[in-house]
Tab-separated table of C-alpha atoms and ligand atoms in Angstrom:
chain	number	residue	atom	x	y	z
Q	1	UNK	CA	0.009	0.014	-0.049
Q	2	UNK	CA	1.103	3.533	-0.721
Q	3	UNK	CA	2.997	5.589	1.821
Q	4	UNK	CA	1.795	8.988	0.649
Q	5	UNK	CA	-1.520	8.690	2.617
Q	6	UNK	CA	-2.476	10.859	5.585
Q	7	UNK	CA	-2.541	8.845	8.844
Q	8	UNK	CA	-5.924	7.638	9.928
Q	9	UNK	CA	-7.449	7.588	13.468
Q	10	UNK	CA	-9.364	4.270	13.316
Q	11	UNK	CA	-12.070	2.865	15.658
Q	12	UNK	CA	-12.137	-0.907	15.326
Q	13	UNK	CA	-15.217	-2.586	16.946
Q	14	UNK	CA	-15.013	-6.225	17.855
Q	15	UNK	CA	-11.278	-6.031	17.722
Q	16	UNK	CA	-10.956	-8.724	20.356
Q	17	UNK	CA	-12.664	-11.281	18.296
Q	18	UNK	CA	-11.320	-13.623	15.570
Q	19	UNK	CA	-11.242	-11.443	12.425
Q	20	UNK	CA	-11.075	-8.130	14.385
Q	21	UNK	CA	-7.920	-9.054	16.206
Q	22	UNK	CA	-6.249	-10.228	12.999
Q	23	UNK	CA	-7.203	-6.915	11.329
Q	24	UNK	CA	-5.900	-4.871	14.376
Q	25	UNK	CA	-2.442	-6.644	13.912
Q	26	UNK	CA	-2.687	-6.259	10.045
Q	27	UNK	CA	-3.499	-2.562	10.234
Q	28	UNK	CA	-0.891	-1.870	12.970
Q	29	UNK	CA	1.730	-3.565	10.849
Q	30	UNK	CA	0.800	-1.755	7.610
Q	31	UNK	CA	0.333	1.706	9.211
Q	32	UNK	CA	2.263	1.903	12.374
Q	33	UNK	CA	1.822	5.746	12.494
Q	34	UNK	CA	-2.084	5.379	12.630
Q	35	UNK	CA	-3.988	5.663	15.917
Q	36	UNK	CA	-5.987	2.446	16.662
Q	37	UNK	CA	-8.783	2.464	19.206
Q	38	UNK	CA	-10.527	-0.935	19.759
Q	39	UNK	CA	-13.992	-1.039	21.317
Q	40	UNK	CA	-15.075	-4.516	22.405
Q	41	UNK	CA	-17.611	-5.728	24.923
Q	42	UNK	CA	-15.468	-8.825	25.690
Q	43	UNK	CA	-18.408	-11.290	25.235
Q	44	UNK	CA	-17.683	-14.999	25.402
Q	45	UNK	CA	-16.134	-14.577	21.922
Q	46	UNK	CA	-13.818	-11.628	22.757
Q	47	UNK	CA	-10.307	-12.193	24.111
Q	48	UNK	CA	-8.367	-9.379	25.682
Q	49	UNK	CA	-5.217	-11.452	25.831
Q	50	UNK	CA	-5.000	-11.738	22.036
Q	51	UNK	CA	-4.263	-8.019	21.896
Q	52	UNK	CA	-2.082	-7.814	24.947
Q	53	UNK	CA	1.175	-7.605	22.875
Q	54	UNK	CA	-0.005	-4.249	21.592
Q	55	UNK	CA	-0.489	-2.643	24.960
Q	56	UNK	CA	2.981	-1.165	24.933
Q	57	UNK	CA	2.301	0.700	21.614
Q	58	UNK	CA	1.445	4.266	22.200
Q	59	UNK	CA	-0.715	4.314	19.175
Q	60	UNK	CA	-2.951	1.633	20.498
Q	61	UNK	CA	-5.918	1.851	22.985
Q	62	UNK	CA	-8.315	-0.848	24.173
Q	63	UNK	CA	-11.715	0.159	25.551
Q	64	UNK	CA	-14.057	-2.385	26.926
Q	65	UNK	CA	-17.578	-1.389	26.112
Q	66	UNK	CA	-20.736	-2.141	24.197
Q	67	UNK	CA	-21.475	-0.814	20.652
Q	68	UNK	CA	-25.030	-0.072	21.939
Q	69	UNK	CA	-23.739	2.426	24.447
Q	70	UNK	CA	-24.323	5.685	22.601
Q	71	UNK	CA	-22.670	8.040	25.065
Q	72	UNK	CA	-19.442	5.987	25.219
Q	73	UNK	CA	-19.273	5.987	21.444
Q	74	UNK	CA	-19.953	9.742	21.136
Q	75	UNK	CA	-17.171	10.309	23.630
Q	76	UNK	CA	-14.682	7.999	21.806
Q	77	UNK	CA	-15.461	9.397	18.389
Q	78	UNK	CA	-14.935	13.023	19.701
Q	79	UNK	CA	-11.880	12.649	22.093
Q	80	UNK	CA	-10.048	10.300	19.782
Q	81	UNK	CA	-10.853	12.362	16.767
Q	82	UNK	CA	-11.760	9.199	14.861
Q	83	UNK	CA	-12.070	9.570	10.996
Q	84	UNK	CA	-12.516	5.755	10.207
Q	85	UNK	CA	-14.654	3.087	11.724
Q	86	UNK	CA	-14.013	-0.564	10.913
Q	87	UNK	CA	-17.074	-2.347	12.311
Q	88	UNK	CA	-16.548	-6.024	13.204
Q	89	UNK	CA	-18.456	-6.311	16.393
Q	90	UNK	CA	-21.298	-8.817	16.149
Q	91	UNK	CA	-22.827	-12.050	17.493
Q	92	UNK	CA	-21.336	-14.227	14.766
Q	93	UNK	CA	-22.363	-17.916	15.409
Q	94	UNK	CA	-25.242	-19.385	13.482
Q	95	UNK	CA	-25.945	-22.065	15.926
Q	96	UNK	CA	-26.070	-19.708	18.820
Q	97	UNK	CA	-28.522	-17.575	16.909
Q	98	UNK	CA	-30.803	-20.665	16.580
Q	99	UNK	CA	-30.605	-21.242	20.379
Q	100	UNK	CA	-31.129	-17.620	21.282
Q	101	UNK	CA	-31.695	-14.932	18.593
Q	102	UNK	CA	-32.183	-11.974	20.967
Q	103	UNK	CA	-28.591	-11.053	21.450
Q	104	UNK	CA	-28.179	-11.061	17.623
Q	105	UNK	CA	-31.004	-8.482	17.121
Q	106	UNK	CA	-29.528	-6.383	19.942
Q	107	UNK	CA	-25.772	-6.288	18.911
Q	108	UNK	CA	-26.106	-6.736	15.082
Q	109	UNK	CA	-29.015	-4.433	14.403
Q	110	UNK	CA	-29.421	-2.122	17.414
Q	111	UNK	CA	-25.562	-1.943	17.872
Q	112	UNK	CA	-24.998	-1.116	14.074
Q	113	UNK	CA	-27.686	1.549	14.234
Q	114	UNK	CA	-26.273	2.992	17.317
Q	115	UNK	CA	-22.789	3.227	15.605
Q	116	UNK	CA	-24.243	4.644	12.469
Q	117	UNK	CA	-26.076	7.464	14.317
Q	118	UNK	CA	-23.057	8.382	16.429
Q	119	UNK	CA	-20.764	8.484	13.413
Q	120	UNK	CA	-23.328	10.521	11.374
Q	121	UNK	CA	-23.469	13.232	14.155
Q	122	UNK	CA	-19.623	13.189	14.492
Q	123	UNK	CA	-19.207	13.584	10.782
Q	124	UNK	CA	-21.618	16.397	10.651
Q	125	UNK	CA	-19.897	18.153	13.589
Q	126	UNK	CA	-16.662	17.909	11.607
Q	127	UNK	CA	-18.336	19.575	8.470
Q	128	UNK	CA	-18.610	16.200	6.582
Q	129	UNK	CA	-14.909	15.666	5.653
Q	130	UNK	CA	-14.578	13.586	2.442
Q	131	UNK	CA	-11.869	11.511	4.041
Q	132	UNK	CA	-14.129	10.018	6.686
Q	133	UNK	CA	-15.141	6.358	6.209
Q	134	UNK	CA	-17.477	3.764	7.872
Q	135	UNK	CA	-16.718	0.281	6.858
Q	136	UNK	CA	-19.311	-2.369	7.847
Q	137	UNK	CA	-18.103	-5.985	7.864
Q	138	UNK	CA	-20.715	-8.291	6.635
Q	139	UNK	CA	-21.169	-11.870	5.311
Q	140	UNK	CA	-22.125	-13.811	2.279
Q	141	UNK	CA	-24.912	-15.469	4.337
Q	142	UNK	CA	-27.200	-12.551	3.787
Q	143	UNK	CA	-27.759	-13.850	0.226
Q	144	UNK	CA	-29.307	-17.092	1.465
Q	145	UNK	CA	-28.344	-20.510	-0.095
Q	146	UNK	CA	-27.306	-21.852	-3.485
Q	147	UNK	CA	-27.853	-25.182	-5.053
Q	148	UNK	CA	-24.634	-27.009	-6.291
Q	149	UNK	CA	-25.023	-25.667	-9.769
Q	150	UNK	CA	-26.279	-21.983	-9.118
Q	151	UNK	CA	-23.980	-19.125	-10.090
Q	152	UNK	CA	-22.065	-17.458	-7.273
Q	153	UNK	CA	-23.311	-14.691	-5.126
Q	154	UNK	CA	-22.593	-11.234	-6.674
Q	155	UNK	CA	-23.222	-7.860	-5.220
Q	156	UNK	CA	-26.605	-7.650	-7.056
Q	157	UNK	CA	-27.887	-10.979	-5.787
Q	158	UNK	CA	-31.078	-10.277	-3.802
Q	159	UNK	CA	-30.864	-10.679	-0.027
Q	160	UNK	CA	-32.576	-13.868	1.314
Q	161	UNK	CA	-31.192	-14.569	4.828
Q	162	UNK	CA	-32.227	-17.887	6.357
Q	163	UNK	CA	-31.082	-17.904	9.957
Q	164	UNK	CA	-31.533	-15.323	12.740
Q	165	UNK	CA	-27.747	-14.457	12.443
Q	166	UNK	CA	-27.959	-13.828	8.746
Q	167	UNK	CA	-31.307	-11.925	9.081
Q	168	UNK	CA	-29.761	-9.707	11.724
Q	169	UNK	CA	-26.660	-9.085	9.547
Q	170	UNK	CA	-28.957	-8.265	6.549
Q	171	UNK	CA	-30.965	-5.840	8.679
Q	172	UNK	CA	-27.576	-4.078	9.631
Q	173	UNK	CA	-26.517	-4.014	5.956
Q	174	UNK	CA	-29.790	-2.341	4.902
Q	175	UNK	CA	-29.269	0.392	7.586
Q	176	UNK	CA	-25.720	0.978	6.329
Q	177	UNK	CA	-26.964	1.344	2.709
Q	178	UNK	CA	-29.669	3.694	3.908
Q	179	UNK	CA	-27.103	5.945	5.701
Q	180	UNK	CA	-25.368	6.461	2.356
Q	181	UNK	CA	-28.465	6.961	0.251
Q	182	UNK	CA	-30.320	9.256	2.797
Q	183	UNK	CA	-27.611	11.295	4.446
Q	184	UNK	CA	-24.636	10.763	2.009
Q	185	UNK	CA	-22.651	9.357	4.875
Q	186	UNK	CA	-19.341	7.736	3.379
Q	187	UNK	CA	-20.187	4.154	4.160
Q	188	UNK	CA	-18.587	0.978	2.724
Q	189	UNK	CA	-19.388	-2.632	3.036
Q	190	UNK	CA	-17.852	-6.086	2.530
Q	191	UNK	CA	-19.708	-9.303	2.183
Q	192	UNK	CA	-17.193	-12.206	2.836
Q	193	UNK	CA	-17.307	-15.997	2.940
Q	194	UNK	CA	-15.955	-18.360	5.653
Q	195	UNK	CA	-12.706	-17.192	7.253
Q	196	UNK	CA	-10.249	-19.527	8.999
Q	197	UNK	CA	-6.826	-18.984	10.672
Q	198	UNK	CA	-5.405	-17.948	14.096
Q	199	UNK	CA	-7.485	-16.732	17.006
Q	200	UNK	CA	-10.699	-18.405	15.875
Q	201	UNK	CA	-13.026	-19.191	18.807
Q	202	UNK	CA	-13.364	-22.999	19.303
Q	203	UNK	CA	-17.077	-23.210	18.464
Q	204	UNK	CA	-16.596	-22.836	14.640
Q	205	UNK	CA	-15.971	-25.717	12.350
Q	206	UNK	CA	-12.281	-25.414	11.741
Q	207	UNK	CA	-11.033	-24.670	15.245
Q	208	UNK	CA	-13.600	-27.181	16.653
Q	209	UNK	CA	-12.289	-29.889	14.573
Q	210	UNK	CA	-8.619	-29.160	15.341
Q	211	UNK	CA	-9.278	-28.981	19.010
Q	212	UNK	CA	-11.352	-32.075	19.147
Q	213	UNK	CA	-8.658	-34.050	17.384
Q	214	UNK	CA	-6.150	-32.880	19.947
Q	215	UNK	CA	-8.438	-33.920	22.783
Q	216	UNK	CA	-9.432	-37.271	21.123
Q	217	UNK	CA	-13.155	-36.211	20.887
Q	218	UNK	CA	-15.705	-37.010	18.205
Q	219	UNK	CA	-15.615	-34.767	15.122
Q	220	UNK	CA	-19.357	-33.816	14.792
Q	221	UNK	CA	-20.273	-33.389	11.068
Q	222	UNK	CA	-23.899	-32.071	10.535
Q	223	UNK	CA	-26.222	-33.937	8.310
Q	224	UNK	CA	-24.335	-35.770	5.487
Q	225	UNK	CA	-21.488	-33.386	5.399
Q	226	UNK	CA	-22.246	-32.478	1.732
Q	227	UNK	CA	-22.772	-28.688	2.436
Q	228	UNK	CA	-20.318	-26.351	0.654
Q	229	UNK	CA	-18.503	-23.405	2.071
Q	230	UNK	CA	-16.018	-21.050	0.357
Q	231	UNK	CA	-12.911	-20.679	2.507
Q	232	UNK	CA	-10.625	-17.622	2.900
Q	233	UNK	CA	-7.629	-17.259	5.021
Q	234	UNK	CA	-8.237	-14.483	7.547
Q	235	UNK	CA	-5.299	-12.258	6.703
Q	236	UNK	CA	-6.591	-12.199	3.064
Q	237	UNK	CA	-9.882	-10.913	4.374
Q	238	UNK	CA	-8.123	-8.279	6.485
Q	239	UNK	CA	-6.192	-7.155	3.531
Q	240	UNK	CA	-9.488	-6.947	1.402
Q	241	UNK	CA	-11.025	-4.751	4.165
Q	242	UNK	CA	-7.863	-2.489	4.319
Q	243	UNK	CA	-8.084	-2.174	0.497
Q	244	UNK	CA	-11.768	-1.143	0.616
Q	245	UNK	CA	-11.199	1.439	3.328
Q	246	UNK	CA	-8.283	2.948	1.260
Q	247	UNK	CA	-9.668	2.682	-2.290
Q	248	UNK	CA	-13.375	1.655	-2.110
Q	249	UNK	CA	-16.121	4.144	-3.461
Q	250	UNK	CA	-18.421	5.390	-0.789
Q	251	UNK	CA	-21.887	3.787	-0.897
Q	252	UNK	CA	-20.496	0.527	-2.526
Q	253	UNK	CA	-20.386	-2.998	-1.267
Q	254	UNK	CA	-17.724	-5.543	-2.305
Q	255	UNK	CA	-18.051	-9.347	-2.138
Q	256	UNK	CA	-14.974	-11.093	-0.839
Q	257	UNK	CA	-14.101	-14.751	-1.290
Q	258	UNK	CA	-11.371	-17.323	-1.558
Q	259	UNK	CA	-12.590	-19.235	-4.583
Q	260	UNK	CA	-12.235	-22.305	-2.571
Q	261	UNK	CA	-15.441	-24.250	-2.387
Q	262	UNK	CA	-15.140	-27.355	-0.298
Q	263	UNK	CA	-17.608	-29.746	1.006
Q	264	UNK	CA	-17.574	-29.952	4.831
Q	265	UNK	CA	-16.809	-33.672	5.031
Q	266	UNK	CA	-13.994	-33.122	2.602
Q	267	UNK	CA	-12.662	-30.240	4.610
Q	268	UNK	CA	-12.747	-32.235	7.893
Q	269	UNK	CA	-10.884	-35.064	6.220
Q	270	UNK	CA	-8.181	-32.659	5.015
Q	271	UNK	CA	-7.769	-31.320	8.511
Q	272	UNK	CA	-7.583	-34.939	9.890
Q	273	UNK	CA	-4.793	-35.673	7.360
Q	274	UNK	CA	-2.946	-32.579	8.256
Q	275	UNK	CA	-3.269	-33.197	12.001
Q	276	UNK	CA	-2.048	-36.905	11.645
Q	277	UNK	CA	1.024	-35.621	9.692
Q	278	UNK	CA	1.893	-32.480	11.829
Q	279	UNK	CA	1.258	-33.601	15.353
Q	280	UNK	CA	4.323	-35.829	15.537
Q	281	UNK	CA	6.545	-33.102	14.024
Q	282	UNK	CA	5.561	-30.974	17.085
Q	283	UNK	CA	6.022	-33.787	19.631
Q	284	UNK	CA	2.350	-34.144	20.198
Q	285	UNK	CA	0.859	-37.632	20.723
Q	286	UNK	CA	-2.700	-37.707	19.447
Q	287	UNK	CA	-5.184	-39.547	21.725
Q	288	UNK	CA	-6.696	-41.136	18.586
Q	289	UNK	CA	-5.041	-41.946	15.364
Q	290	UNK	CA	-5.926	-41.673	12.510
Q	291	UNK	CA	-8.171	-38.748	13.314
Q	292	UNK	CA	-10.651	-39.693	10.613
Q	293	UNK	CA	-11.856	-42.463	12.865
Q	294	UNK	CA	-13.231	-39.756	15.076
Q	295	UNK	CA	-15.686	-38.454	12.382
Q	296	UNK	CA	-19.275	-38.745	13.591
Q	297	UNK	CA	-22.439	-37.667	11.704
Q	298	UNK	CA	-24.837	-35.720	13.902
Q	299	UNK	CA	-28.165	-34.062	13.654
Q	300	UNK	CA	-28.237	-31.374	10.940
Q	301	UNK	CA	-28.353	-27.617	11.720
Q	302	UNK	CA	-32.001	-26.478	11.264
Q	303	UNK	CA	-32.412	-24.352	8.027
Q	304	UNK	CA	-28.808	-25.348	7.153
Q	305	UNK	CA	-27.757	-23.460	3.985
Q	306	UNK	CA	-26.478	-25.861	1.312
Q	307	UNK	CA	-23.841	-23.851	-0.358
Q	308	UNK	CA	-22.153	-20.531	-0.359
Q	309	UNK	CA	-20.068	-19.287	-3.303
Q	310	UNK	CA	-18.590	-15.778	-3.823
Q	311	UNK	CA	-18.206	-13.906	-7.145
Q	312	UNK	CA	-15.374	-11.566	-6.095
Q	313	UNK	CA	-14.794	-10.005	-9.548
Q	314	UNK	CA	-15.718	-6.565	-8.550
Q	315	UNK	CA	-13.140	-6.040	-5.724
Q	316	UNK	CA	-10.526	-7.650	-8.161
Q	317	UNK	CA	-11.203	-5.461	-11.135
Q	318	UNK	CA	-12.050	-2.177	-9.355
Q	319	UNK	CA	-9.646	-2.345	-6.401
Q	320	UNK	CA	-6.983	-4.923	-7.404
Q	321	UNK	CA	-7.592	-7.329	-4.402
Q	322	UNK	CA	-7.094	-11.016	-4.744
Q	323	UNK	CA	-6.470	-13.814	-2.194
Q	324	UNK	CA	-2.867	-14.602	-1.689
Q	325	UNK	CA	-2.890	-17.688	0.525
Q	326	UNK	CA	-3.876	-21.052	-1.072
Q	327	UNK	CA	-6.230	-23.200	0.862
Q	328	UNK	CA	-3.707	-26.017	1.160
Q	329	UNK	CA	-1.092	-23.531	2.665
Q	330	UNK	CA	-3.697	-21.797	4.895
Q	331	UNK	CA	-5.136	-25.007	6.369
Q	332	UNK	CA	-1.676	-26.306	7.156
Q	333	UNK	CA	-0.700	-23.075	8.874
Q	334	UNK	CA	-4.041	-23.171	10.809
Q	335	UNK	CA	-3.558	-26.748	12.063
Q	336	UNK	CA	-0.026	-25.876	12.997
Q	337	UNK	CA	-1.220	-22.852	14.933
Q	338	UNK	CA	-3.762	-24.946	16.939
Q	339	UNK	CA	-1.059	-27.344	17.704
Q	340	UNK	CA	1.280	-24.824	18.936
Q	341	UNK	CA	-1.088	-22.465	20.723
Q	342	UNK	CA	-2.756	-24.678	23.194
Q	343	UNK	CA	-2.147	-21.992	25.876
Q	344	UNK	CA	-4.546	-19.745	23.733
Q	345	UNK	CA	-7.416	-22.180	23.400
Q	346	UNK	CA	-7.391	-24.350	26.416
Q	347	UNK	CA	-8.596	-21.564	28.800
Q	348	UNK	CA	-11.587	-21.015	26.358
Q	349	UNK	CA	-12.943	-24.396	27.177
Q	350	UNK	CA	-14.636	-22.987	30.229
Q	351	UNK	CA	-17.670	-24.391	32.022
Q	352	UNK	CA	-19.855	-21.908	30.090
Q	353	UNK	CA	-18.434	-23.205	26.777
Q	354	UNK	CA	-18.819	-26.758	27.893
Q	355	UNK	CA	-22.503	-26.079	28.737
Q	356	UNK	CA	-22.989	-24.521	25.310
Q	357	UNK	CA	-21.315	-27.521	23.639
Q	358	UNK	CA	-23.595	-29.946	25.619
Q	359	UNK	CA	-26.747	-28.034	24.682
Q	360	UNK	CA	-25.707	-27.747	20.994
Q	361	UNK	CA	-24.536	-31.156	20.349
Q	362	UNK	CA	-26.700	-33.390	22.758
A	401	NAD	P1	-16.276	-13.173	16.546
A	401	NAD	O1	-17.561	-13.723	17.275
A	401	NAD	O2	-15.081	-13.916	16.755
A	401	NAD	O3	-15.950	-11.748	17.330
A	401	NAD	C1	-16.855	-10.831	17.671
A	401	NAD	C2	-16.419	-9.787	18.476
A	401	NAD	O4	-17.327	-8.759	18.839
A	401	NAD	C3	-15.907	-10.330	19.998
A	401	NAD	O5	-14.758	-9.690	20.359
A	401	NAD	C4	-16.988	-9.812	20.875
A	401	NAD	O6	-16.563	-9.545	22.187
A	401	NAD	C5	-17.429	-8.429	20.169
A	401	NAD	N1	-18.638	-8.058	20.541
A	401	NAD	C6	-19.836	-8.819	20.473
A	401	NAD	N2	-21.028	-8.112	20.864
A	401	NAD	C7	-20.491	-6.842	21.122
A	401	NAD	C8	-21.044	-5.564	21.500
A	401	NAD	N3	-22.386	-5.462	21.706
A	401	NAD	N4	-20.245	-4.474	21.655
A	401	NAD	C9	-18.933	-4.552	21.425
A	401	NAD	N5	-18.307	-5.673	21.045
A	401	NAD	C10	-19.020	-6.750	20.852
A	401	NAD	O7	-16.679	-12.835	15.188
A	401	NAD	P2	-15.829	-12.844	13.876
A	401	NAD	O8	-15.875	-14.181	13.303
A	401	NAD	O9	-14.421	-12.256	14.154
A	401	NAD	O10	-16.666	-11.888	12.973
A	401	NAD	C11	-16.329	-10.527	12.913
A	401	NAD	C12	-17.281	-9.970	11.764
A	401	NAD	O11	-17.117	-10.450	10.565
A	401	NAD	C13	-18.675	-10.150	12.152
A	401	NAD	O12	-19.401	-8.945	11.876
A	401	NAD	C14	-19.162	-11.244	11.226
A	401	NAD	O13	-20.585	-11.144	10.872
A	401	NAD	C15	-18.385	-10.977	10.046
A	401	NAD	N6	-17.934	-12.087	9.255
A	401	NAD	C16	-17.460	-13.246	9.836
A	401	NAD	C17	-16.952	-14.289	9.024
A	401	NAD	C18	-16.317	-15.504	9.546
A	401	NAD	O14	-16.164	-16.486	8.792
A	401	NAD	N7	-16.020	-15.615	10.906
A	401	NAD	C19	-17.077	-14.210	7.567
A	401	NAD	C20	-17.754	-13.075	7.063
A	401	NAD	C21	-18.065	-12.027	7.892
A	402	DAU	O1	-20.118	-17.463	5.390
A	402	DAU	C1	-19.609	-16.600	6.355
A	402	DAU	C2	-20.058	-17.033	7.753
A	402	DAU	O2	-19.234	-18.184	8.001
A	402	DAU	C3	-19.891	-15.966	8.736
A	402	DAU	O3	-20.846	-14.878	8.525
A	402	DAU	C4	-20.187	-16.536	10.174
A	402	DAU	O4	-20.004	-15.532	11.127
A	402	DAU	C5	-19.371	-17.707	10.449
A	402	DAU	O5	-19.598	-18.335	11.627
A	402	DAU	C6	-19.455	-18.817	9.322
A	402	DAU	O6	-20.692	-19.372	9.438
A	402	DAU	P1	-20.985	-20.936	9.120
A	402	DAU	O7	-22.291	-21.349	9.711
A	402	DAU	O8	-20.767	-21.331	7.565
A	402	DAU	O9	-19.731	-21.486	9.915
A	402	DAU	P2	-19.478	-22.691	10.951
A	402	DAU	O10	-18.060	-22.778	11.212
A	402	DAU	O11	-20.407	-22.629	12.096
A	402	DAU	O12	-19.991	-23.913	10.108
A	402	DAU	C7	-19.385	-24.241	8.806
A	402	DAU	C8	-20.117	-25.411	8.133
A	402	DAU	O13	-19.814	-26.505	8.981
A	402	DAU	C9	-21.549	-25.212	8.132
A	402	DAU	O14	-21.962	-25.841	7.014
A	402	DAU	C10	-22.008	-26.120	9.385
A	402	DAU	C11	-20.922	-27.177	9.492
A	402	DAU	N1	-20.526	-27.597	10.897
A	402	DAU	C12	-20.238	-26.659	11.744
A	402	DAU	C13	-19.922	-27.101	13.045
A	402	DAU	C14	-19.696	-26.076	14.176
A	402	DAU	C15	-20.482	-28.990	11.195
A	402	DAU	O15	-20.729	-29.882	10.281
A	402	DAU	N2	-20.214	-29.404	12.425
A	402	DAU	C16	-19.936	-28.467	13.389
A	402	DAU	O16	-19.650	-28.902	14.628
């Protein structure tokens, strides 16, 4: 990225979560002169320790707080003279949205609305500078589901969300769109496919499988395992978001994907093979070997979307972004990361997490 840019003062919501924390590191490395303020409520999915190495940096500040807290946001925008918001904070797990949708409506819709209103006032108070940006991080799940032969989702695919999670994200996307069209506020949006990589909370498919292999626990595959997801290494997503902030046209949305469609069962088998191969090289004896023998088919997710696929042509042709990490390379690095960072994930297997796991998988 070019060096001629003016430094930004960026508020990153949800920066203690999976993608948010990777983005904080990515932005800090790319632009060490920029001010970074992280706002995160530290829900079960937020991890303060992930960002601890940045505490010594004078350009970094962590604030524990809720995106629904308007007065806190007003104060942060003003005192920190924020010109850019990268909005990651969300309830993000589809299975939890099925068990309890309320928190999803509150954070994803009311929280995003609160942020939009606060930023609109802040932007007006500053006389609407054309350098201000509000980037909303969204998902491909707002487009609904595809059959195995349908064309991939593009930015013009109609929204058809199927879970409380994706419906709450769709609602927030509509608000973001409206703030551009009604108020001219400089919003941007990204709709990305499934991410994987370091600092991913244990409840999601890739970390759950890696951790269960290390613990010798069953690998629960929903239904027949034939659902398809498109997988993108998390740092590629971070680079896409950074590119959109720097070069995206206000009011536009950009689909982001890895061009790596894999059936769930095939993905789990790849992870098993990598774990069998890599564990011994790190001195780890697996409780069960080969890992594939742990695969267990379990009850399907209600309303389980069959397939997601992304047409990422717009961000490629208009902004020059493309993924740089192959799925083979990325999955290998990820399995290695879970093998070598047990100190990061072990404490997350708390009594509350075990209770969730029992409820979700019993
Ligand atoms: P995550 O669940 O790992 O992290 C969410 C973070 O938001 C946590 O740190 C949590 O403490 C914080 N948070 C939750 N509610 C909050 C609130 N009310 N106020 C302040 N902070 C709050 O999520 P993730 O996987 O990193 O996803 C980040 C964003 O990217 C989400 O908006 C999600 O919809 C989107 N997204 C995720 C993926 C994916 O594959 N994980 C793909 C596309 C888009
Ligand atoms: O597509 C982007 C979305 O990807 C993001 O918006 C979400 O925040 C993120 O959580 C992710 O949603 P998915 O539902 O696709 O991810 P998850 O890891 O929960 O599941 C991936 C696939 O694996 C899905 O088809 C369900 C299946 N699965 C999941 C789990 C946790 C299983 O078969 N077994 C499991 O135990």
